Short mmCIF file of C-alpha atoms in Angstrom, two decimals:
data_model
loop_
_atom_site.label_atom_id
_atom_site.label_comp_id
_atom_site.label_asym_id
_atom_site.label_seq_id
_atom_site.Cartn_x
_atom_site.Cartn_y
_atom_site.Cartn_z
CA UNK A 33 113.98 73.56 88.73
CA UNK A 34 111.10 71.38 89.99
CA UNK A 35 113.54 69.03 91.69
CA UNK A 36 115.19 72.02 93.35
CA UNK A 37 111.87 73.28 94.64
CA UNK A 38 110.86 69.90 96.01
CA UNK A 39 114.15 69.73 97.91
CA UNK A 40 113.70 73.13 99.54
CA UNK A 41 111.01 72.18 102.03
CA UNK A 42 113.45 71.90 104.93
CA UNK A 43 113.43 75.62 105.56
CA UNK A 44 109.67 76.12 105.34
CA UNK A 45 107.54 76.55 108.41
CA UNK A 46 103.80 76.19 108.69
CA UNK A 47 102.95 77.53 112.12
CA UNK A 48 100.50 75.59 114.22
CA UNK A 49 101.07 76.92 117.69
CA UNK A 50 99.92 79.87 119.76
CA UNK A 51 101.08 83.44 119.20
CA UNK A 52 102.58 85.40 122.08
CA UNK A 53 102.35 89.14 122.35
CA UNK A 54 105.94 89.46 123.48
CA UNK A 55 107.86 86.73 121.75
CA UNK A 56 110.65 86.20 124.21
CA UNK A 57 110.89 82.49 123.78
CA UNK A 58 110.62 81.70 120.07
CA UNK A 59 113.31 81.04 117.53
CA UNK A 60 113.57 83.29 114.49
CA UNK A 61 115.25 80.57 112.44
CA UNK A 62 112.66 78.99 110.25
CA UNK A 63 114.84 75.98 109.58
CA UNK A 64 113.59 74.77 112.96
CA UNK A 65 110.02 73.66 113.58
CA UNK A 66 108.32 76.08 115.92
CA UNK A 67 106.56 73.38 117.89
CA UNK A 68 109.85 71.74 118.78
CA UNK A 69 111.93 74.88 119.36
CA UNK A 70 109.71 77.00 121.60
CA UNK A 71 111.39 77.47 124.93
CA UNK A 72 109.43 76.57 128.06
CA UNK A 73 107.95 79.85 129.24
CA UNK A 74 106.27 78.55 132.36
CA UNK A 75 107.31 79.81 135.75
CA UNK A 76 105.69 78.20 138.78
CA UNK A 77 107.26 80.60 141.24
CA UNK A 78 105.47 83.79 142.16
CA UNK A 79 107.14 87.10 141.39
CA UNK A 80 108.30 88.89 144.50
CA UNK A 81 108.68 92.31 142.88
CA UNK A 82 106.85 95.35 144.17
CA UNK A 83 106.04 98.42 142.13
CA UNK A 84 108.29 100.58 144.26
CA UNK A 85 111.55 98.66 144.52
CA UNK A 86 114.47 98.09 142.17
CA UNK A 87 113.45 100.56 139.47
CA UNK A 88 116.09 100.64 136.77
CA UNK A 89 118.17 103.80 136.62
CA UNK A 90 120.02 102.84 133.42
CA UNK A 91 119.07 101.65 129.97
CA UNK A 92 118.21 97.98 130.39
CA UNK A 93 117.41 95.10 128.03
CA UNK A 94 116.47 91.54 128.86
CA UNK A 95 118.39 88.27 128.67
CA UNK A 96 116.73 84.88 128.79
CA UNK A 97 118.70 82.69 131.19
CA UNK A 98 117.67 79.38 129.66
CA UNK A 99 120.44 79.29 127.09
CA UNK A 100 123.99 80.47 126.50
CA UNK A 101 124.46 83.72 124.61
CA UNK A 102 125.79 82.57 121.25
CA UNK A 103 125.39 84.45 117.94
CA UNK A 104 124.75 81.19 116.06
CA UNK A 105 123.07 78.90 118.58
CA UNK A 106 120.77 81.21 120.57
CA UNK A 107 117.24 80.48 119.41
CA UNK A 108 115.50 82.71 121.92
CA UNK A 109 114.23 85.92 120.32
CA UNK A 110 115.18 88.09 123.30
CA UNK A 111 118.74 86.80 123.26
CA UNK A 112 119.15 87.06 119.50
CA UNK A 113 118.07 90.69 119.51
CA UNK A 114 120.52 91.38 122.33
CA UNK A 115 123.30 89.65 120.40
CA UNK A 116 122.56 91.68 117.25
CA UNK A 117 124.07 94.67 119.09
CA UNK A 118 127.38 92.86 119.51
CA UNK A 119 127.89 90.92 116.28
CA UNK A 120 127.69 92.81 113.02
CA UNK A 121 126.93 91.04 109.72
CA UNK A 122 128.17 92.08 106.30
CA UNK A 123 124.73 93.59 105.65
CA UNK A 124 121.34 93.65 107.29
CA UNK A 125 117.85 94.06 105.79
CA UNK A 126 116.30 97.38 106.82
CA UNK A 127 112.60 98.10 107.41
CA UNK A 128 112.09 98.23 103.63
CA UNK A 129 113.75 94.82 103.35
CA UNK A 130 116.67 96.34 101.45
CA UNK A 131 120.33 95.52 102.18
CA UNK A 132 122.29 98.03 104.26
CA UNK A 133 126.06 97.66 104.47
CA UNK A 134 127.55 97.12 107.91
CA UNK A 135 130.91 95.32 107.84
CA UNK A 136 130.86 95.52 104.05
CA UNK A 137 131.55 98.94 102.55
CA UNK A 138 129.88 97.89 99.30
CA UNK A 139 129.08 94.82 97.22
CA UNK A 140 128.65 93.76 93.63
CA UNK A 141 126.26 91.11 92.35
CA UNK A 142 126.41 88.65 89.51
CA UNK A 143 123.84 86.11 88.37
CA UNK A 144 124.43 83.83 91.33
CA UNK A 145 127.01 85.49 93.56
CA UNK A 146 127.65 88.54 95.70
CA UNK A 147 131.19 89.86 96.23
CA UNK A 148 131.66 92.05 99.32
CA UNK A 149 134.36 94.63 99.95
CA UNK A 150 135.09 94.73 103.67
CA UNK A 151 135.17 98.21 105.15
CA UNK A 152 138.63 99.43 106.12
CA UNK A 153 137.03 100.71 109.34
CA UNK A 154 135.64 97.32 110.37
CA UNK A 155 137.40 96.17 113.53
CA UNK A 156 136.62 93.66 116.21
CA UNK A 157 136.21 94.71 119.81
CA UNK A 158 139.84 93.74 120.49
CA UNK A 159 141.03 96.26 117.90
CA UNK A 160 142.01 93.79 115.17
CA UNK A 161 140.66 94.37 111.66
CA UNK A 162 137.99 92.21 110.09
CA UNK A 163 139.25 90.21 107.12
CA UNK A 164 137.77 87.85 104.57
CA UNK A 165 139.23 84.95 106.55
CA UNK A 166 137.00 85.93 109.46
CA UNK A 167 134.01 85.85 107.10
CA UNK A 168 134.94 82.38 105.84
CA UNK A 169 135.33 81.17 109.42
CA UNK A 170 132.00 82.67 110.47
CA UNK A 171 130.07 81.19 107.55
CA UNK A 172 131.63 77.81 108.28
CA UNK A 173 130.39 78.02 111.87
CA UNK A 174 126.95 79.17 110.68
CA UNK A 175 126.62 75.96 108.63
CA UNK A 176 126.42 73.85 111.80
CA UNK A 177 123.15 71.85 111.82
CA UNK A 178 122.25 73.45 115.15
CA UNK A 179 122.88 76.98 113.91
CA UNK A 180 119.92 79.32 113.54
CA UNK A 181 121.41 80.32 110.18
CA UNK A 182 121.68 76.84 108.71
CA UNK A 183 118.61 77.47 106.54
CA UNK A 184 120.59 80.09 104.58
CA UNK A 185 122.73 77.28 103.21
CA UNK A 186 119.80 75.79 101.35
CA UNK A 187 120.51 78.73 99.05
CA UNK A 188 124.23 79.35 99.63
CA UNK A 189 126.30 76.83 97.68
CA UNK A 190 129.80 78.17 98.42
CA UNK A 191 131.75 81.06 99.92
CA UNK A 192 135.42 82.03 99.84
CA UNK A 193 137.96 84.79 100.41
CA UNK A 194 138.96 86.57 97.19
CA UNK A 195 141.62 88.58 99.07
CA UNK A 196 142.13 89.88 102.59
CA UNK A 197 139.48 92.53 101.99
CA UNK A 198 137.13 90.74 99.58
CA UNK A 199 134.67 87.94 100.34
CA UNK A 200 132.30 86.21 97.93
CA UNK A 201 129.13 84.19 98.50
CA UNK A 202 127.73 81.92 95.78
CA UNK A 203 124.13 80.73 95.45
CA UNK A 204 122.36 77.80 93.83
CA UNK A 205 119.75 80.05 92.22
CA UNK A 206 119.86 83.37 90.42
CA UNK A 207 118.25 86.23 92.32
CA UNK A 208 119.06 89.89 92.61
CA UNK A 209 117.79 89.68 96.19
CA UNK A 210 120.13 86.91 97.40
CA UNK A 211 122.32 89.53 99.09
CA UNK A 212 119.72 89.75 101.89
CA UNK A 213 120.67 86.22 102.94
CA UNK A 214 124.12 87.47 103.96
CA UNK A 215 123.00 88.86 107.32
CA UNK A 216 125.03 86.19 109.11
CA UNK A 217 127.02 87.62 112.08
CA UNK A 218 130.79 87.76 111.68
CA UNK A 219 133.12 86.74 114.52
CA UNK A 220 136.90 86.65 114.78
CA UNK A 221 138.68 83.52 113.57
CA UNK A 222 139.11 80.98 116.36
CA UNK A 223 136.79 82.55 118.92
CA UNK A 224 133.77 80.32 118.37
CA UNK A 225 133.35 78.16 121.45
CA UNK A 226 134.74 80.83 123.76
CA UNK A 227 132.36 81.96 126.48
CA UNK A 228 131.98 85.18 124.51
CA UNK A 229 132.97 85.19 120.83
CA UNK A 230 134.71 88.32 119.57
CA UNK A 231 132.49 90.50 117.39
CA UNK A 232 132.57 93.92 115.79
CA UNK A 233 129.16 95.27 116.82
CA UNK A 234 128.31 98.56 118.49
CA UNK A 235 128.67 96.94 121.91
CA UNK A 236 130.76 94.31 123.65
CA UNK A 237 129.42 91.70 126.03
CA UNK A 238 131.13 92.14 129.40
CA UNK A 239 131.00 89.28 131.87
CA UNK A 240 130.73 90.27 135.52
CA UNK A 241 130.73 87.05 137.55
CA UNK A 242 127.42 85.40 136.69
CA UNK A 243 125.98 88.58 135.16
CA UNK A 244 126.64 90.34 131.88
CA UNK A 245 126.18 93.84 130.55
CA UNK A 246 126.89 95.60 127.25
CA UNK A 247 129.51 98.30 126.90
CA UNK A 248 130.20 100.43 123.83
CA UNK A 249 132.79 98.98 121.49
CA UNK A 250 135.66 101.51 121.34
CA UNK A 251 136.37 100.31 117.79
CA UNK A 252 132.78 100.51 116.56
CA UNK A 253 132.38 101.89 113.05
CA UNK A 254 129.74 104.22 114.52
CA UNK A 255 131.88 107.19 115.62
CA UNK A 256 134.42 104.75 117.05
CA UNK A 257 132.00 104.41 119.93
CA UNK A 258 132.82 107.96 121.05
CA UNK A 259 129.49 109.73 120.70
CA UNK A 260 127.10 107.10 121.99
CA UNK A 261 124.23 108.49 124.01
CA UNK A 262 123.80 104.96 125.34
CA UNK A 263 127.32 103.87 126.22
CA UNK A 264 126.30 101.07 128.58
CA UNK A 265 123.32 98.73 128.55
CA UNK A 266 122.39 96.83 131.68
CA UNK A 267 121.04 93.32 131.21
CA UNK A 268 118.16 92.05 133.32
CA UNK A 269 117.83 88.28 133.56
CA UNK A 270 114.41 86.74 132.92
CA UNK A 271 113.16 83.18 132.75
CA UNK A 272 109.61 83.54 131.41
CA UNK A 273 107.37 85.66 129.24
CA UNK A 274 105.40 86.73 132.30
CA UNK A 275 108.59 87.91 133.98
CA UNK A 276 109.54 89.90 130.90
CA UNK A 277 106.14 91.59 130.77
CA UNK A 278 106.19 92.39 134.47
CA UNK A 279 109.64 93.97 134.34
CA UNK A 280 108.76 95.84 131.16
CA UNK A 281 105.62 97.32 132.61
CA UNK A 282 107.42 98.40 135.78
CA UNK A 283 110.25 100.16 133.98
CA UNK A 284 112.98 97.63 134.68
CA UNK A 285 113.35 96.69 130.99
CA UNK A 286 113.17 99.40 128.34
CA UNK A 287 113.03 97.66 124.98
CA UNK A 288 111.97 94.33 123.47
CA UNK A 289 110.56 92.72 120.35
CA UNK A 290 106.77 92.50 120.38
CA UNK A 291 104.60 90.22 118.25
CA UNK A 292 101.44 92.30 117.81
CA UNK A 293 99.59 89.77 115.64
CA UNK A 294 97.44 88.67 118.55
CA UNK A 295 96.37 91.47 120.90
CA UNK A 296 95.91 89.06 123.78
CA UNK A 297 98.31 90.68 126.26
CA UNK A 298 97.91 94.34 127.05
CA UNK A 299 100.71 96.75 127.79
CA UNK A 300 100.45 99.44 130.38
CA UNK A 301 100.13 103.04 129.19
CA UNK A 302 103.85 103.77 129.36
CA UNK A 303 104.71 101.52 126.40
CA UNK A 304 105.08 102.59 122.77
CA UNK A 305 105.22 100.13 119.87
CA UNK A 306 106.78 100.86 116.47
CA UNK A 307 105.54 98.21 114.05
CA UNK A 308 106.89 96.66 110.86
CA UNK A 309 105.94 93.70 108.67
CA UNK A 310 107.95 90.58 109.15
CA UNK A 311 108.17 88.00 106.36
CA UNK A 312 105.59 85.64 107.83
CA UNK A 313 102.80 85.06 105.30
CA UNK A 314 99.46 83.47 106.22
CA UNK A 315 97.71 81.95 103.24
CA UNK A 316 94.94 79.58 102.19
CA UNK A 317 95.46 76.52 100.02
CA UNK A 318 92.77 75.08 97.76
CA UNK A 319 93.04 71.40 96.88
CA UNK A 320 93.92 71.95 93.23
CA UNK A 321 95.17 68.37 92.98
CA UNK A 322 91.62 67.03 93.29
CA UNK A 323 91.21 67.00 89.52
CA UNK A 324 87.84 65.25 89.66
CA UNK A 325 86.31 68.25 91.45
CA UNK A 326 85.42 71.71 90.18
CA UNK A 327 87.66 73.15 92.92
CA UNK A 328 90.71 72.26 90.83
CA UNK A 329 89.66 74.95 88.35
CA UNK A 330 91.83 78.05 88.93
CA UNK A 331 88.70 80.16 88.39
CA UNK A 332 87.31 78.74 91.64
CA UNK A 333 90.46 79.84 93.49
CA UNK A 334 90.14 83.27 91.89
CA UNK A 335 86.60 83.47 93.20
CA UNK A 336 87.89 82.77 96.71
CA UNK A 337 90.65 85.35 96.53
CA UNK A 338 88.12 88.02 95.56
CA UNK A 339 85.48 87.05 98.13
CA UNK A 340 87.75 87.14 101.21
CA UNK A 341 87.51 90.45 103.05
CA UNK A 342 91.10 90.60 104.27
CA UNK A 343 90.77 94.07 105.76
CA UNK A 344 87.91 92.90 107.95
CA UNK A 345 89.89 89.84 109.04
CA UNK A 346 92.92 91.92 110.02
CA UNK A 347 91.02 94.71 111.75
CA UNK A 348 88.10 92.90 113.37
CA UNK A 349 89.51 89.45 114.09
CA UNK A 350 93.21 90.27 114.55
CA UNK A 351 92.95 93.76 116.12
CA UNK A 352 94.92 95.47 113.36
CA UNK A 353 98.14 93.64 114.17
CA UNK A 354 98.57 92.23 110.66
CA UNK A 355 98.85 93.61 107.13
CA UNK A 356 96.21 92.35 104.66
CA UNK A 357 97.52 91.31 101.26
CA UNK A 358 96.38 89.64 98.07
CA UNK A 359 99.95 89.30 96.77
CA UNK A 360 102.71 87.05 98.21
CA UNK A 361 105.30 89.72 99.03
CA UNK A 362 106.05 91.73 102.16
CA UNK A 363 104.03 94.98 101.87
CA UNK A 364 106.91 96.96 103.42
CA UNK A 365 109.40 95.76 100.80
CA UNK A 366 110.62 98.63 98.63
CA UNK A 367 109.99 96.59 95.47
CA UNK A 368 106.37 96.11 96.51
CA UNK A 369 105.96 99.80 97.29
CA UNK A 370 107.46 100.79 93.93
CA UNK A 371 104.98 98.53 92.10
CA UNK A 372 102.09 100.75 93.34
CA UNK A 373 99.70 97.83 93.77
CA UNK A 374 96.02 97.98 94.68
CA UNK A 375 95.54 97.88 98.43
CA UNK A 376 92.50 95.61 98.25
CA UNK A 377 90.83 93.50 95.55
CA UNK A 378 87.85 92.41 97.65
CA UNK A 379 84.79 92.22 95.37
CA UNK A 380 81.76 89.96 95.80
CA UNK A 381 80.71 90.86 92.25
CA UNK A 382 83.97 89.56 90.74
CA UNK A 383 83.91 86.57 93.11
CA UNK A 384 80.40 85.62 91.91
CA UNK A 385 81.49 85.77 88.27
CA UNK A 386 84.52 83.54 88.87
CA UNK A 387 82.57 81.04 90.95
CA UNK A 388 79.90 80.81 88.28
CA UNK A 389 82.50 80.36 85.54
CA UNK A 390 84.04 77.48 87.50
CA UNK A 391 80.68 75.70 87.68
CA UNK A 392 79.68 76.74 91.20
CA UNK A 393 76.39 78.40 90.27
CA UNK A 394 74.01 80.17 92.57
CA UNK A 395 70.67 78.39 92.96
CA UNK A 396 68.56 80.69 95.05
CA UNK A 397 70.92 81.51 97.92
CA UNK A 398 72.98 78.31 97.73
CA UNK A 399 75.97 77.46 95.53
CA UNK A 400 75.46 74.22 93.66
CA UNK A 401 77.11 71.96 91.11
CA UNK A 402 74.63 69.91 89.07
CA UNK A 403 71.98 71.19 91.47
CA UNK A 404 73.79 69.63 94.45
CA UNK A 405 74.65 72.08 97.27
CA UNK A 406 78.39 72.57 97.64
CA UNK A 407 79.99 71.72 100.97
CA UNK A 408 83.57 72.88 101.50
CA UNK A 409 85.77 71.25 104.13
CA UNK A 410 88.10 73.85 105.63
CA UNK A 411 90.74 72.49 107.99
CA UNK A 412 92.90 74.35 110.47
CA UNK A 413 95.19 73.43 113.35
CA UNK A 414 93.18 73.64 116.57
CA UNK A 415 96.33 74.43 118.57
CA UNK A 416 96.62 77.85 116.95
CA UNK A 417 93.69 79.93 118.15
CA UNK A 418 94.54 82.84 115.85
CA UNK A 419 94.38 80.58 112.79
CA UNK A 420 91.06 79.15 114.01
CA UNK A 421 89.66 82.69 114.09
CA UNK A 422 90.98 83.31 110.59
CA UNK A 423 89.37 80.07 109.38
CA UNK A 424 86.05 81.22 110.86
CA UNK A 425 86.34 84.57 109.07
CA UNK A 426 87.13 82.89 105.74
CA UNK A 427 84.22 80.50 106.24
CA UNK A 428 81.87 83.43 106.89
CA UNK A 429 82.91 85.11 103.63
CA UNK A 430 82.37 81.86 101.71
CA UNK A 431 79.00 81.32 103.35
CA UNK A 432 77.98 84.83 102.27
CA UNK A 433 78.66 83.67 98.71
CA UNK A 434 76.32 80.69 99.12
CA UNK A 435 78.68 77.88 100.10
CA UNK A 436 78.17 75.48 102.98
CA UNK A 437 81.44 75.45 104.92
CA UNK A 438 82.42 72.84 107.48
CA UNK A 439 85.37 73.89 109.64
CA UNK A 440 87.41 71.10 111.17
CA UNK A 441 89.85 72.21 113.85
CA UNK A 442 92.34 69.37 114.06
CA UNK A 443 95.28 68.62 116.30
CA UNK A 444 98.65 69.05 114.65
CA UNK A 445 99.08 65.36 113.87
CA UNK A 446 95.60 64.99 112.40
CA UNK A 447 95.95 68.25 110.54
CA UNK A 448 99.18 67.19 108.85
CA UNK A 449 97.70 63.77 108.10
CA UNK A 450 94.68 65.36 106.43
CA UNK A 451 96.92 67.60 104.31
CA UNK A 452 99.13 64.66 103.41
CA UNK A 453 96.15 62.62 102.27
CA UNK A 454 94.48 65.49 100.43
CA UNK A 455 91.52 65.19 102.79
CA UNK A 456 90.47 68.83 102.59
CA UNK A 457 89.06 71.41 100.24
CA UNK A 458 90.86 74.37 101.82
CA UNK A 459 93.42 74.70 104.59
CA UNK A 460 95.02 77.65 106.37
CA UNK A 461 98.82 77.73 106.65
CA UNK A 462 101.73 80.04 107.42
CA UNK A 463 105.32 80.30 106.21
CA UNK A 464 108.20 82.64 106.85
CA UNK A 465 109.52 83.67 103.45
CA UNK A 466 113.31 83.86 103.17
CA UNK A 467 114.88 87.31 103.02
CA UNK A 468 115.56 86.93 99.29
CA UNK A 469 111.75 86.92 98.88
CA UNK A 470 111.73 83.61 97.01
CA UNK A 471 108.12 82.39 97.01
CA UNK A 472 109.24 79.26 95.18
CA UNK A 473 109.50 77.57 98.57
CA UNK A 474 105.71 77.34 98.64
CA UNK A 475 105.56 75.41 95.38
CA UNK A 476 106.03 72.09 97.06
CA UNK A 477 103.98 68.99 97.67
CA UNK A 478 105.44 68.69 101.14
CA UNK A 479 102.90 68.20 103.90
CA UNK A 480 101.53 71.47 105.36
CA UNK A 481 104.38 73.56 104.01
CA UNK A 482 103.35 74.36 100.49
CA UNK A 483 100.51 74.39 98.06
CA UNK A 484 101.36 71.14 96.28
CA UNK A 485 100.53 72.83 92.97
CA UNK A 486 102.83 74.42 90.44
CA UNK A 487 103.14 74.84 86.69
CA UNK A 488 106.09 75.35 84.40
CA UNK A 489 104.68 78.76 83.53
CA UNK A 490 104.58 79.84 87.17
CA UNK A 491 108.05 78.49 87.89
CA UNK A 492 109.41 80.37 84.89
CA UNK A 493 107.75 83.58 86.08
CA UNK A 494 109.27 83.18 89.56
CA UNK A 495 112.73 82.67 88.07
CA UNK A 496 112.31 85.71 85.82
CA UNK A 497 111.13 87.89 88.68
CA UNK A 498 113.95 86.76 90.99
CA UNK A 499 116.55 87.53 88.33
CA UNK A 500 115.09 90.98 87.67
CA UNK A 501 113.81 90.18 84.18
CA UNK A 502 110.13 90.50 85.09
CA UNK A 503 108.48 93.36 86.98
CA UNK A 504 106.39 92.66 90.04
CA UNK A 505 103.21 93.78 88.28
CA UNK A 506 103.89 91.47 85.33
CA UNK A 507 104.71 88.62 87.68
CA UNK A 508 101.48 89.15 89.62
CA UNK A 509 99.48 88.88 86.39
CA UNK A 510 100.86 85.36 86.00
CA UNK A 511 100.41 84.61 89.71
CA UNK A 512 96.75 85.67 89.67
CA UNK A 513 96.05 83.49 86.64
CA UNK A 514 97.77 80.45 88.15
CA UNK A 515 96.93 81.21 91.82
CA UNK A 516 98.74 78.27 93.47
CA UNK A 517 97.81 79.64 96.92
CA UNK A 518 95.77 82.55 98.26
CA UNK A 519 97.69 85.15 100.31
CA UNK A 520 95.72 86.52 103.27
CA UNK A 521 98.00 88.66 105.41
CA UNK A 522 101.50 89.21 106.73
CA UNK A 523 102.17 89.23 110.45
CA UNK A 524 103.50 92.37 112.03
CA UNK A 525 106.17 92.68 114.66
CA UNK A 526 107.13 95.75 116.63
CA UNK A 527 109.77 97.34 118.76
CA UNK A 528 108.23 97.96 122.17
CA UNK A 529 109.94 100.72 124.13
CA UNK A 530 109.24 102.26 127.48
CA UNK A 531 108.21 105.90 127.18
CA UNK A 532 111.23 107.00 129.19
CA UNK A 533 113.13 106.26 125.96
CA UNK A 534 113.08 108.65 123.01
CA UNK A 535 114.87 108.82 119.67
CA UNK A 536 114.60 107.80 116.04
CA UNK A 537 113.15 104.28 115.89
CA UNK A 538 113.45 102.24 112.67
CA UNK A 539 113.16 98.56 113.67
CA UNK A 540 113.41 95.80 111.07
CA UNK A 541 113.40 92.02 110.90
CA UNK A 542 117.08 91.61 111.75
CA UNK A 543 117.85 94.92 113.44
CA UNK A 544 115.18 95.59 116.04
CA UNK A 545 117.36 98.04 118.00
CA UNK A 546 118.48 100.06 115.00
CA UNK A 547 119.93 103.39 116.21
CA UNK A 548 119.91 102.44 119.89
CA UNK A 549 123.27 104.14 120.48
CA UNK A 550 121.59 107.52 119.95
CA UNK A 551 118.42 106.94 121.93
CA UNK A 552 117.82 109.19 124.92
CA UNK A 553 117.04 107.69 128.31
CA UNK A 554 115.46 109.84 130.98
#
């Protein structure tokens, strides 16, 4: 198990770059490092739009022109959300992070596999029926090293057709939540590499010279495409974040994904945002491997987790665009909701008791060990201003408990070097958890991607929880005693829609435009 965990670091991301309000130019595949995959969003030319010309008179979404529209290779968030309307997966994870059947009519799970029954109504846009062979073909394409889905295959060990209408996916670990990893788009056999692959989504991509637009798929499983309120979607080409914002604010683009973690870019009054938690967890890591120091004592880490005022961090420092958490699971996840967990464990009284028990005693107003004032070195990547603010907030809470905290904002290279060498007491990091909610990816000694600390007891608890043999509350009892890292908050995303659009909005991680076919445009 330990060897498996140490080999899983490839798909872990520790963010160290800026956050954009509208993330038009970031990849959602966390197999790719964010700092190397961000698209260039600079535009040296001045916009020549006026507020009075070229207003859109049809439902319009954006397309980033810097890459080809491809369901497996498009890394741009704007393009991937557009493509999600045209290429259905077997299932997608809804806004409770639960699997919802799309191409599959149902599925059954074993210890390490999921077998899907393909819906008899599932047809591609050319009218042909979806078969298990198409699923095998699609998963084979998704394994390409350049694919945004390649990280799924750190978990997926095999896949095969059981019959024309049955398709099975096998995994290298047991988890009752592995089915969420099967949100890979399905295309028709042999169409990969075409200008437009053949999919079975609600809409088809129609090429009109150099432009494209979306038209309802007459073979869609949603009313056979007959009762769509939105039967055609115009596509407006953009080349920068600024251009997207401009067109959005002036009613030329009517929907987009919005990253509301950092409230640095303001919308005009005609924009509505419908938020949801994504799976991006921001956490603190204490240098537990420094066994010669009192900070290796798990009681010291428990003191920190109780003394951090997460609600204040999220509301005052991050403008309410994040969800505070003391546990390592998406707060919107149905399993988390069913566990009925405490919203907040912030307590300076409990923190003081744990710090004292670890040897960090209060001498007057200063924490000391052997009567020597305690200085804590907290490092953070200087290139991520949001994380710097979070580090300052954490430092303030620790200082209120009597510690002397030295914040070092380091460039990415120096930051990773410091983590690699263990030259820190605490650092701030971020990771996108996989959709099967496996927190085992953090139990790694890889530089800046995990906590570097794990125990056999914790690993066993993770395995038991993943396989459904341990409740979340029972797992969290073990987690709080071991405390390999300290969860702080989850980032929130949102569907941003222009107020000329109305309808039932239920955006989620992989289905931002859920229900778009029944939205009303006026």
